[in-house]
């Protein structure tokens, strides 16, 4: 019998950013960078392991906004255009670095990576990488779950149950449309939980969710197995808590693996380092410097004098760190097994984009880790939450505590002096949306289109990304604009419906721009 | 913002930015020195912001990190005007953590006129009521305190006296005929913010016991752990505070 279980969870999410009215749009690069640096490398790792006969079980959550973008033709074409542009830059880089062997080898590496990404994306995945993730799920390597429709931080909506219900229900429907099956579990955006949120999950046939460690540690009863077994909420939905030591090994900027001096330095990018007249065709509008992905230096230490990046050295470190991670988990379960009458489950959830985008060597680390877990012989068995619940359907019943994985463990990131102004307007929009459902309980045709768009705009205004960005200070004007835009679109629809008018041309434009959730039914905002 | 971008701005624009950044500059400062001062202030700001985030949030931030000219205004936000008020008398409360709530409110024009028409007018206050679970407000108030607010205020962060209690926030106007309740918020249920009491006793009495191992936090120490006060377990979980035991 295995001594312990390991539930490795990758949460993939980006907000819905799609601007067809612009030839190119800066924030669409969030998606392009994530595809190039995280999702495609992860698929390569997963496929390689499968082809080598290495068994593994990983849980992945794809947010509905990300899934929508990954299956959107316009963004798929734009991604290809983006890759081709970078390939052009890589040719220039090969030329520029030809007299410096250290940098030239790196320029070759980037050229090869770009060629590989383009080939994989177009030929292997036929532009839809979600189909490839789904194939891995069907083969038993992954379990794909969902999260709130626009990744709203749900605790700030707890007194607006119709919107929490809409966030969950819309997500489940979209999951079915994209993956062709029902999700079994749910990723709470930012691990944001409030008591009784689970009733919305149960209503949508979702069996489990993930929480911060203190959601379970601070539950209304002593959790008998601490965070090393799930607890069952009074309504039967199960909560799995994040393990702190395994999170810290990877997350921590100082002590965590990604901070190792041999790894690639995120901040030294030629988009910022090279003269403007060389790089201007590859940055935003020719004069706003952006990351290009061409990074030639290693972290080196707390110094501006960085040494060139040596991929082989970084790969050795990734292997060493995978070994260390496994060693510590084995040590952890050995200690725990004496305290429990069932094997402990270590739940390790991470933002997927950490691997590859921020921590360039992250996908390699995952590959090493999964190979080592397999080679070790089974003391640490990879499972998903569903696998675990099949083996252990009976768990202690307790109510988790209000919590999140944000600063200080509650809502302070998403409810702060920098972003609190949005809630007055979003809450009002939710109430008005419910009012519209009451006034128009069963509309068809044009009016139904209008009402469905209103529902989309309300949901889009709730993305947790916007208050997060307002708080943390990156691209704040964009986040402000997005919240205002969705609310203004909603208000315009609301006012028009009050006057019984519809501007068809405007509606069509908005529908084409914010074309997410094609199956949305505005009546999800009905008050129960 | 990159120095290069600052270079492209006029001296007057740089002075504006310096003011916004709280940089005090002498009258005779030249453009280069001004750029240097602004860059330093912005870097300090960035570091401070980053340090206020825990590891999970710092990593998340990187997803959106493609430019370093954060202050670029698209100007588009102005296209989408939102109403300042909705002309209704209501108050909504949100829980931020076990000890802090946020309340926002609005008043109907008629209420504003009525209140401000009073001779000794304009006085508003928030009444923060601790209420008994499951009781209506009239019968259920255990205790309360008041916070004076101005008629120009529309939101407030409220320090709750105790975690693990339920609260309702009321907005009152002081008018000639007496204090008038204008509106009442939803009920907030503040979490305990600590482990269940039986668990707490185990941890306090025997900090290295099995219960601590089962939290996954036994291998860490922190200033709060030194005191062995598991109520403050949250600061240990918020991983910036964690140090592996030597």
XYZ file of C-alpha atoms in Angstrom:
774
model
C 0.000 0.000 0.000
C 1.207 3.500 -0.764
C 2.341 5.537 2.160
C 0.886 8.749 0.892
C -1.004 10.491 -1.886
C 0.010 13.560 -3.832
C -2.554 15.768 -5.554
C -0.704 18.117 -7.884
C -3.014 20.879 -9.113
C -2.288 23.421 -11.827
C -4.742 26.270 -12.066
C -4.632 27.938 -15.483
C -6.357 31.276 -15.757
C -6.239 34.569 -17.589
C -8.975 37.168 -17.814
C -10.946 37.556 -21.031
C -8.916 39.951 -23.182
C -9.998 40.157 -26.784
C -10.041 43.356 -28.789
C -11.038 42.705 -32.397
C -11.423 46.446 -33.058
C -7.666 46.918 -32.723
C -5.095 45.486 -35.078
C -2.968 44.582 -32.083
C -3.616 44.956 -28.399
C -0.998 45.026 -25.673
C -2.810 42.957 -23.038
C -3.557 40.149 -25.515
C 0.122 39.343 -24.999
C -0.774 37.890 -21.582
C -2.359 35.007 -23.435
C 0.372 34.689 -26.052
C 3.129 34.570 -23.429
C 1.237 31.978 -21.409
C 0.674 29.751 -24.468
C 4.327 29.966 -25.483
C 5.934 29.689 -22.096
C 3.502 27.579 -20.081
C 0.743 25.711 -21.913
C 2.753 24.416 -24.899
C 5.779 23.426 -22.776
C 3.449 21.636 -20.336
C 1.846 19.718 -23.182
C 5.286 18.692 -24.413
C 6.177 17.432 -20.934
C 2.879 15.575 -20.525
C 3.070 13.957 -23.961
C 6.708 12.964 -23.495
C 5.948 11.301 -20.161
C 3.014 9.454 -21.671
C 5.130 8.323 -24.639
C 7.838 7.117 -22.250
C 5.322 5.101 -20.278
C 5.578 7.232 -17.136
C 2.213 7.187 -15.344
C 1.041 10.398 -13.679
C -2.163 12.022 -12.453
C -2.505 15.785 -12.455
C -5.499 18.020 -11.851
C -5.771 21.033 -14.113
C -8.362 23.748 -13.907
C -8.910 25.885 -16.962
C -10.884 28.997 -16.268
C -13.817 29.589 -18.615
C -12.302 32.910 -19.714
C -9.021 31.234 -20.641
C -10.801 28.311 -22.315
C -12.866 30.747 -24.346
C -9.760 32.582 -25.528
C -7.895 29.380 -26.339
C -10.741 28.264 -28.584
C -11.280 31.654 -30.192
C -10.288 31.778 -33.873
C -9.303 35.438 -33.861
C -6.930 34.967 -30.927
C -5.555 31.738 -32.375
C -4.660 33.595 -35.586
C -3.219 36.491 -33.631
C -1.084 34.093 -31.636
C 0.322 32.645 -34.853
C 1.051 36.171 -36.100
C 2.752 36.926 -32.784
C 4.933 33.813 -33.077
C 5.896 34.651 -36.641
C 6.931 38.123 -35.615
C 9.082 36.702 -32.838
C 10.594 34.226 -35.247
C 11.620 37.182 -37.364
C 13.207 38.736 -34.294
C 14.970 35.482 -33.505
C 16.582 35.564 -36.962
C 17.835 39.044 -36.179
C 19.109 37.797 -32.858
C 21.027 34.961 -34.472
C 22.755 37.546 -36.609
C 23.352 40.022 -33.786
C 24.880 37.449 -31.450
C 26.912 35.496 -33.989
C 30.235 36.710 -32.671
C 29.428 35.903 -29.060
C 29.152 32.161 -28.502
C 27.489 32.473 -25.075
C 24.592 34.526 -26.356
C 24.483 32.926 -29.770
C 23.743 29.513 -28.258
C 20.850 31.111 -26.391
C 19.598 32.842 -29.532
C 19.603 29.425 -31.188
C 17.683 27.979 -28.250
C 14.990 30.639 -28.587
C 14.825 30.180 -32.335
C 14.325 26.450 -31.870
C 11.688 27.005 -29.179
C 9.735 29.371 -31.409
C 9.849 26.979 -34.346
C 8.711 24.188 -32.054
C 5.880 26.292 -30.626
C 4.650 27.249 -34.068
C 4.768 23.672 -35.331
C 3.119 22.276 -32.212
C 0.414 24.902 -32.175
C -0.497 24.717 -35.851
C 0.210 21.132 -36.783
C 0.108 19.040 -33.653
C -2.669 20.819 -31.776
C -4.484 22.251 -34.822
C -4.613 25.621 -33.017
C -6.767 24.229 -30.204
C -4.514 23.162 -27.359
C -7.478 22.360 -25.109
C -8.281 19.371 -27.289
C -4.842 18.003 -26.509
C -5.313 18.533 -22.782
C -8.689 16.844 -23.070
C -7.068 13.899 -24.892
C -4.711 13.487 -21.942
C -7.711 13.529 -19.633
C -9.407 10.802 -21.650
C -6.221 8.744 -21.447
C -6.266 9.037 -17.666
C -3.357 11.423 -17.103
C -5.289 14.553 -16.227
C -8.490 15.518 -14.507
C -9.763 18.846 -15.813
C -11.956 20.919 -13.543
C -13.468 24.356 -13.839
C -13.632 27.588 -11.870
C -15.982 30.575 -11.694
C -17.092 31.843 -15.099
C -15.041 35.046 -15.043
C -12.952 34.126 -12.014
C -14.869 36.402 -9.661
C -13.598 36.507 -6.088
C -16.772 35.014 -4.647
C -16.657 36.170 -0.983
C -17.410 39.755 -2.051
C -20.632 38.486 -3.642
C -21.879 36.314 -0.811
C -24.923 38.510 -0.276
C -25.685 38.296 -3.989
C -26.291 34.544 -4.344
C -27.751 34.928 -7.823
C -24.384 36.060 -9.149
C -22.437 33.298 -7.382
C -24.891 30.821 -8.836
C -24.479 32.421 -12.289
C -20.677 32.263 -12.022
C -20.762 28.551 -11.183
C -23.520 27.497 -13.564
C -22.097 29.380 -16.551
C -18.698 27.794 -15.929
C -20.112 24.282 -15.832
C -22.056 24.819 -19.058
C -18.998 26.199 -20.845
C -16.892 23.307 -19.590
C -19.384 20.910 -21.160
C -19.324 22.813 -24.435
C -15.503 22.858 -24.631
C -14.491 19.564 -23.059
C -17.621 17.528 -23.765
C -18.087 16.387 -20.184
C -19.142 17.616 -16.781
C -16.417 18.797 -14.410
C -16.209 16.873 -11.152
C -14.513 19.569 -9.114
C -14.210 23.326 -8.809
C -11.313 25.691 -8.290
C -12.456 28.561 -6.090
C -10.915 31.713 -7.595
C -8.073 32.789 -5.289
C -9.216 29.968 -2.981
C -11.862 32.494 -1.900
C -14.353 30.682 0.291
C -17.223 31.747 2.535
C -19.451 29.374 4.531
C -22.215 27.804 2.484
C -20.720 28.722 -0.852
C -20.781 24.960 -1.449
C -24.533 25.000 -1.983
C -23.908 26.531 -5.408
C -21.398 23.790 -6.164
C -23.766 21.039 -5.133
C -26.522 22.541 -7.275
C -24.198 22.064 -10.239
C -23.163 18.536 -9.369
C -19.633 19.525 -8.369
C -18.213 17.163 -5.791
C -15.187 18.962 -4.423
C -13.220 22.194 -4.282
C -9.855 23.483 -3.065
C -9.241 25.908 -0.216
C -6.446 27.658 1.619
C -4.984 25.674 4.531
C -6.700 27.775 7.192
C -10.160 27.212 5.646
C -9.871 23.698 7.045
C -7.640 24.403 10.073
C -10.067 27.136 11.189
C -13.179 25.100 10.466
C -15.844 24.818 13.122
C -14.341 21.573 14.446
C -10.870 20.266 14.977
C -9.924 18.669 11.655
C -8.875 15.186 12.735
C -6.215 14.822 10.076
C -5.310 18.498 9.816
C -4.854 19.417 6.167
C -3.874 15.881 5.166
C -7.399 14.616 4.550
C -10.314 16.566 3.146
C -13.358 17.603 5.128
C -16.916 17.224 3.961
C -19.142 20.266 4.175
C -22.526 19.648 5.805
C -24.131 19.437 2.341
C -21.753 16.690 1.186
C -19.373 18.710 -1.011
C -15.750 18.038 -0.091
C -13.013 20.602 0.648
C -9.326 19.828 0.040
C -6.863 22.164 1.754
C -3.552 23.417 0.374
C -0.425 21.992 1.976
C 1.906 24.768 3.085
C 5.392 23.165 2.980
C 5.050 21.944 -0.612
C 3.612 25.284 -1.687
C 6.350 27.216 -0.016
C 9.084 25.151 -1.678
C 7.895 26.405 -5.024
C 6.250 29.762 -4.360
C 8.666 31.527 -2.085
C 10.738 34.104 -3.925
C 13.645 33.823 -1.497
C 13.672 30.251 -0.320
C 11.699 28.682 -3.170
C 13.332 26.861 -6.054
C 12.559 29.510 -8.717
C 14.901 31.949 -6.976
C 17.983 29.779 -7.585
C 20.807 31.824 -9.079
C 21.258 29.434 -12.018
C 17.736 29.900 -13.292
C 16.816 32.362 -15.983
C 16.309 35.969 -14.932
C 12.773 37.094 -15.757
C 13.491 40.795 -15.779
C 16.398 40.911 -18.230
C 14.649 40.904 -21.568
C 15.958 42.353 -24.815
C 12.670 44.232 -25.129
C 14.092 46.465 -22.401
C 17.822 45.956 -22.830
C 18.448 46.666 -26.515
C 18.391 50.034 -28.285
C 14.990 51.223 -29.430
C 15.954 51.442 -33.102
C 16.866 47.750 -33.057
C 13.850 46.478 -31.162
C 11.110 48.935 -32.151
C 9.386 46.659 -34.669
C 8.891 44.031 -31.970
C 7.584 46.128 -29.132
C 4.225 47.802 -28.644
C 3.461 50.586 -31.120
C 7.161 50.867 -31.825
C 7.968 52.750 -28.644
C 6.512 51.026 -25.617
C 8.990 48.455 -24.451
C 7.538 45.042 -23.654
C 8.867 41.608 -22.773
C 9.820 39.689 -25.888
C 10.777 36.421 -24.194
C 14.419 36.734 -25.287
C 16.198 36.664 -21.956
C 19.919 35.976 -21.890
C 20.874 36.200 -18.238
C 20.740 34.041 -15.140
C 19.367 35.331 -11.829
C 23.001 35.381 -10.596
C 22.203 36.984 -7.223
C 21.216 40.343 -5.786
C 23.235 42.236 -8.338
C 22.696 44.119 -11.579
C 25.791 42.469 -12.963
C 24.115 39.328 -14.257
C 26.007 36.453 -15.810
C 24.861 34.770 -19.014
C 22.248 32.074 -18.671
C 23.539 28.516 -19.017
C 20.588 26.208 -19.809
C 22.475 22.998 -18.945
C 23.304 24.322 -15.496
C 19.676 25.346 -14.968
C 18.467 21.913 -16.075
C 20.771 20.286 -13.528
C 19.272 22.528 -10.851
C 15.738 21.665 -11.932
C 16.563 18.007 -11.495
C 18.168 18.656 -8.123
C 15.137 20.632 -7.007
C 12.755 17.902 -8.165
C 14.795 15.415 -6.136
C 14.654 17.703 -3.115
C 10.891 18.187 -3.476
C 10.292 14.445 -3.615
C 12.661 13.822 -0.705
C 10.773 16.317 1.443
C 7.348 14.943 0.509
C 8.493 11.417 1.391
C 9.827 12.711 4.680
C 6.544 14.502 5.241
C 4.383 11.425 4.658
C 6.643 9.290 6.801
C 6.058 11.649 9.685
C 2.340 11.845 8.984
C 1.680 8.136 8.608
C 2.318 7.554 12.294
C -0.408 10.054 13.140
C -3.117 8.927 10.772
C -5.076 5.749 10.251
C -5.193 6.350 6.530
C -2.537 7.585 4.092
C -2.192 11.371 4.069
C -2.960 13.341 0.928
C -0.658 16.260 0.157
C -2.521 18.821 -1.914
C -0.204 21.121 -3.880
C -1.993 23.677 -6.018
C -0.158 26.299 -8.067
C -0.984 28.882 -10.683
C -0.040 27.073 -13.894
C 1.568 30.206 -15.330
C 4.233 30.073 -12.637
C 5.705 27.168 -14.552
C 7.455 28.409 -17.641
C 6.384 32.006 -17.685
C 7.823 33.158 -14.376
C 9.924 30.078 -13.642
C 11.293 29.252 -17.065
C 12.575 25.871 -15.949
C 9.294 25.015 -14.176
C 8.038 22.568 -16.845
C 11.397 20.753 -16.714
C 11.092 20.574 -12.939
C 7.642 19.007 -13.309
C 8.994 16.456 -15.776
C 11.859 15.508 -13.470
C 9.508 15.299 -10.520
C 6.991 13.031 -12.230
C 9.741 10.752 -13.516
C 11.272 10.545 -10.054
C 7.947 9.848 -8.367
C 7.477 6.957 -10.803
C 11.045 5.692 -10.409
C 10.847 5.831 -6.622
C 8.428 2.965 -6.705
C 5.125 4.156 -5.342
C 5.579 5.531 -1.827
C 4.042 8.750 -3.088
C 1.120 8.006 -5.342
C -0.230 10.730 -7.574
C -3.994 11.012 -7.364
C -6.691 13.481 -8.192
C -9.305 14.522 -5.665
C -11.824 12.270 -7.438
C -9.474 9.289 -7.180
C -9.066 9.964 -3.478
C -12.808 10.276 -2.905
C -13.410 6.961 -4.608
C -11.051 5.343 -2.113
C -12.191 7.420 0.875
C -15.757 8.583 0.310
C -16.348 9.117 4.026
C -14.646 12.149 5.522
C -15.049 14.237 8.624
C -17.966 16.631 8.386
C -17.099 20.241 9.201
C -17.757 23.730 7.847
C -14.644 25.453 6.445
C -13.869 29.039 7.391
C -14.005 32.207 5.300
C -10.570 32.412 3.668
C -8.451 32.956 0.561
C -4.837 32.407 -0.437
C -4.283 36.149 -0.749
C -2.318 38.363 1.623
C -3.095 37.612 5.270
C -5.529 34.938 4.176
C -8.775 36.838 3.624
C -10.127 39.455 1.221
C -7.678 42.333 1.609
C -6.219 42.026 -1.892
C -9.615 42.285 -3.595
C -11.177 44.703 -1.108
C -8.800 47.579 -0.644
C -8.737 51.355 -0.898
C -7.485 51.011 -4.468
C -10.351 48.872 -5.738
C -13.301 49.030 -3.328
C -15.110 51.582 -5.542
C -16.005 48.866 -8.040
C -18.330 46.918 -5.741
C -20.967 49.630 -5.427
C -21.416 49.490 -9.190
C -21.059 45.752 -9.682
C -23.538 44.989 -6.922
C -26.003 47.421 -8.463
C -25.577 45.779 -11.855
C -26.297 42.360 -10.319
C -29.484 43.661 -8.724
C -30.579 45.305 -11.928
C -29.840 42.138 -13.869
C -32.093 40.190 -11.519
C -34.711 42.898 -11.909
C -34.525 42.492 -15.705
C -35.099 38.742 -15.341
C -38.197 39.476 -13.297
C -39.486 41.991 -15.834
C -38.651 39.865 -18.859
C -39.031 36.279 -17.679
C -39.151 34.580 -21.061
C -37.983 36.792 -23.910
C -37.049 35.556 -27.352
C -35.413 37.068 -30.435
C -33.678 40.412 -30.250
C -34.680 41.152 -26.696
C -33.261 37.836 -25.577
C -29.971 38.671 -27.301
C -29.894 41.983 -25.460
C -30.594 40.357 -22.118
C -27.986 37.654 -22.693
C -25.391 40.305 -23.506
C -26.339 42.145 -20.326
C -25.641 38.939 -18.381
C -22.234 38.573 -20.079
C -21.282 42.150 -19.220
C -22.213 41.706 -15.552
C -20.148 38.535 -15.340
C -17.174 40.091 -17.132
C -17.121 43.030 -14.720
C -16.554 40.587 -11.843
C -13.177 39.122 -12.859
C -10.892 38.998 -9.812
C -8.028 40.122 -12.059
C -9.238 43.723 -12.235
C -9.259 44.514 -8.493
C -6.042 42.493 -8.170
C -4.308 44.637 -10.771
C -5.659 47.829 -9.209
C -4.166 46.731 -5.898
C -0.817 45.494 -7.180
C -0.232 48.341 -9.588
C 0.490 46.745 -12.967
C -1.518 48.060 -15.958
C -4.013 49.733 -13.636
C -5.596 51.970 -16.317
C -6.499 48.903 -18.342
C -8.128 47.170 -15.361
C -10.111 50.321 -14.540
C -11.235 50.658 -18.140
C -12.373 47.049 -18.293
C -14.550 47.262 -15.196
C -16.036 50.549 -16.349
C -16.572 49.309 -19.883
C -18.552 46.231 -18.834
C -20.622 48.168 -16.350
C -21.273 50.950 -18.847
C -22.351 48.369 -21.447
C -24.671 46.825 -18.912
C -26.097 50.185 -17.859
C -26.723 51.116 -21.460
C -28.684 47.920 -22.005
C -30.583 48.449 -18.774
C -31.496 52.017 -19.700
C -32.513 50.966 -23.218
C -34.740 48.227 -21.887
C -36.330 50.703 -19.500
C -37.167 52.826 -22.550
C -38.051 49.734 -24.549
C -35.475 50.503 -27.241
C -32.599 48.495 -28.671
C -29.701 49.793 -30.718
C -29.104 46.752 -32.911
C -25.896 48.009 -34.475
C -24.309 48.713 -31.107
C -25.535 45.400 -29.719
C -23.988 43.492 -32.619
C -20.655 45.221 -32.090
C -20.624 44.434 -28.369
C -21.695 40.852 -29.001
C -18.831 40.429 -31.445
C -16.311 41.940 -29.055
C -17.381 40.303 -25.807
C -18.399 37.045 -27.439
C -17.777 34.838 -24.420
C -20.379 32.320 -23.111
C -22.344 31.638 -26.292
C -24.843 29.520 -24.348
C -25.524 32.044 -21.620
C -29.138 32.352 -20.566
C -29.853 35.651 -18.826
C -32.316 33.894 -16.517
C -29.413 32.482 -14.505
C -29.659 35.780 -12.640
C -33.135 34.943 -11.395
C -33.475 35.390 -7.658
C -34.149 32.106 -5.956
C 8.218 53.702 -15.886
C 11.429 53.301 -17.850
C 13.958 56.145 -17.806
C 13.796 56.151 -21.565
C 10.103 56.943 -21.488
C 10.647 59.632 -18.870
C 13.260 61.165 -21.154
C 10.617 61.651 -23.816
C 8.366 63.638 -21.494
C 8.488 67.397 -21.130
C 9.988 69.012 -18.049
C 6.491 70.155 -16.994
C 5.104 66.603 -17.288
C 8.016 65.322 -15.244
C 7.275 67.854 -12.543
C 3.650 66.635 -12.507
C 4.767 63.047 -12.128
C 7.204 64.063 -9.384
C 4.360 65.704 -7.486
C 2.169 62.602 -7.853
C 5.021 60.434 -6.634
C 5.574 62.686 -3.642
C 9.083 63.635 -4.754
C 10.134 67.005 -3.428
C 12.324 68.829 -5.907
C 14.166 72.088 -5.668
C 13.427 74.855 -8.174
C 16.721 74.498 -9.964
C 16.691 70.753 -10.502
C 17.699 69.803 -14.027
C 15.842 67.286 -16.185
C 18.345 64.457 -15.713
C 18.306 64.752 -11.933
C 14.526 64.957 -11.968
C 14.316 61.729 -13.989
C 16.693 60.073 -11.564
C 14.594 61.152 -8.576
C 11.352 59.967 -10.193
C 12.880 56.622 -11.162
C 14.091 56.040 -7.634
C 10.705 56.928 -6.162
C 8.904 54.643 -8.590
C 11.280 51.796 -7.876
C 10.709 52.267 -4.148
C 6.957 52.249 -4.739
C 7.186 49.089 -6.784
C 9.311 47.325 -4.187
C 6.994 48.396 -1.401
C 3.941 47.186 -3.299
C 5.620 43.899 -4.067
C 6.719 43.385 -0.490
C 3.200 43.909 0.765
C 2.137 40.838 -1.210
C 2.601 37.251 -0.159
C 4.383 34.785 -2.436
C 1.256 33.580 -4.187
C 0.254 37.128 -5.072
C 3.757 38.121 -6.198
C 3.853 35.236 -8.624
C 0.355 35.999 -9.858
C 1.421 39.559 -10.585
C 3.963 38.292 -13.092
C 1.192 37.041 -15.358
C 0.332 40.647 -16.140
C 3.883 41.916 -16.199
C 4.686 42.769 -19.795
C 5.474 46.463 -19.614
C 7.179 48.706 -17.112
C 5.430 51.902 -18.074
C 2.594 51.284 -15.679
C 1.242 54.781 -15.732
C 0.306 54.818 -19.395
C -3.268 56.013 -19.469
C -5.374 54.676 -22.269
C -7.850 57.490 -21.794
C -10.582 54.961 -22.535
C -11.819 54.756 -18.972
C -13.256 58.247 -19.389
C -15.438 56.985 -22.229
C -17.283 54.756 -19.827
C -18.794 57.037 -17.243
C -20.440 55.410 -14.272
C -23.051 57.136 -12.145
C -21.633 58.596 -8.971
C -24.767 57.550 -7.112
C -27.903 55.538 -7.727
C -30.312 57.753 -5.839
C -31.390 55.181 -3.321
C -30.965 54.940 0.401
C -29.042 51.798 1.190
C -25.929 50.531 2.905
C -23.999 47.392 1.984
C -21.348 45.758 4.161
C -18.546 43.460 3.023
C -16.242 41.416 5.175
C -12.551 41.966 4.568
C -11.150 39.789 7.335
C -12.199 38.717 10.843
C -11.628 42.218 12.216
C -12.353 44.561 9.333
C -15.446 45.292 7.326
C -16.073 47.709 4.503
C -19.374 49.515 4.138
C -20.584 51.713 1.304
C -23.802 53.670 1.222
C -25.906 56.016 -0.811
C -28.800 58.328 0.042
C -31.812 59.281 -2.013
C -31.940 62.924 -3.054
C -35.011 63.399 -0.892
C -33.182 62.022 2.148
C -30.175 64.203 1.448
C -32.400 67.276 1.195
C -34.316 66.387 4.311
C -31.218 65.747 6.378
C -29.308 68.743 5.117
C -32.397 70.936 5.565
C -32.312 70.465 9.286
C -31.129 73.401 11.315
C -28.320 71.586 13.008
C -28.007 69.365 10.084
C -25.536 67.255 8.244
C -24.687 64.898 11.023
C -24.606 61.272 10.052
C -23.186 58.319 11.869
C -22.719 54.612 11.409
C -23.920 52.335 14.161
C -21.983 49.085 14.235
C -24.227 46.541 15.959
C -23.143 43.152 17.146
C -26.195 40.971 16.712
C -27.211 37.564 17.967
C -27.196 34.882 15.338
C -30.704 34.105 14.132
C -32.416 36.982 15.948
C -33.938 39.979 14.265
C -32.144 43.241 14.770
C -34.590 44.733 17.261
C -34.240 41.852 19.672
C -30.798 40.695 18.773
C -28.448 43.636 19.402
C -25.816 42.643 21.926
C -23.728 45.767 21.779
C -23.014 48.651 19.450
C -20.789 51.625 18.858
C -21.092 54.682 16.634
C -18.785 56.195 14.061
C -19.510 59.781 12.990
C -19.276 60.285 9.229
C -19.715 63.311 7.005
C -22.497 63.805 4.508
C -19.807 63.768 1.838
C -18.585 60.318 2.881
C -19.959 57.301 1.104
C -17.835 54.438 2.399
C -15.871 53.441 5.476
C -13.582 50.686 6.740
C -14.791 49.509 10.117
C -12.689 47.833 12.763
C -14.893 45.123 14.239
C -14.513 44.671 17.986
C -14.457 40.856 18.037
C -13.940 38.107 15.517
C -16.435 35.261 15.366
C -19.475 37.527 15.777
C -22.275 38.786 13.559
C -22.658 42.458 12.745
C -25.114 44.804 11.114
C -24.162 48.329 10.105
C -26.786 51.058 10.331
C -26.679 54.551 8.963
C -28.336 57.218 11.107
C -29.044 60.884 10.640
C -29.179 63.277 13.547
C -32.209 65.435 12.948
C -34.189 67.778 15.134
C -36.813 65.258 16.077
C -34.189 62.729 17.088
C -31.899 60.243 15.447
C -33.360 58.647 12.368
C -32.379 55.268 11.002
C -31.842 55.739 7.288
C -30.817 52.248 6.273
C -29.489 48.975 7.585
C -26.943 46.664 5.981
C -26.892 42.964 5.367
C -25.570 40.856 8.251
C -21.859 40.086 8.314
C -20.604 36.904 9.914
C -17.023 37.424 10.961
C -15.022 34.193 11.223
C -13.158 33.276 14.390
C -9.857 33.465 12.567
C -8.408 30.724 14.692
C -8.616 27.004 15.225
C -11.523 25.397 17.060
C -11.198 25.738 20.819
C -10.280 22.093 21.598
C -7.560 22.308 18.978
C -6.357 25.600 20.382
C -5.886 24.135 23.858
C -3.834 21.279 22.460
C -1.603 23.658 20.580
C -1.083 26.076 23.426
C -0.295 23.357 25.916
C 1.839 21.209 23.650
C 3.026 23.211 20.623
C 5.081 20.336 19.204
C 2.281 17.813 19.430
C 0.649 15.797 16.673
C -1.955 18.431 15.951
C 0.758 20.852 14.978
C 2.337 18.293 12.642
C -1.035 17.824 10.985
C -1.209 21.518 10.166
C 1.954 21.182 8.081
C 3.392 24.122 10.017
C 5.446 22.259 12.613
C 8.675 22.753 10.682
C 8.377 26.510 10.671
C 9.020 29.117 13.238
C 8.038 32.739 13.251
C 7.767 35.513 15.724
C 4.149 34.585 16.287
C 4.995 30.934 16.708
C 7.610 31.856 19.286
C 4.724 33.032 21.372
C 2.964 29.781 20.593
C -0.269 31.559 19.973
C -2.100 29.555 17.377
C -4.650 32.317 17.013
C -1.960 33.872 14.910
C -1.537 30.803 12.795
C -2.655 32.902 9.886
C 0.577 34.836 9.848
C 2.400 31.549 9.586
C 0.216 30.371 6.757
C 0.728 33.616 4.886
C 4.056 32.269 3.787
C 6.049 35.472 3.838
C 6.197 35.039 7.568
C 7.466 31.502 7.494
C 11.028 30.653 8.314
C 12.167 27.073 8.341
C 13.316 26.045 11.800
C 17.067 25.935 11.988
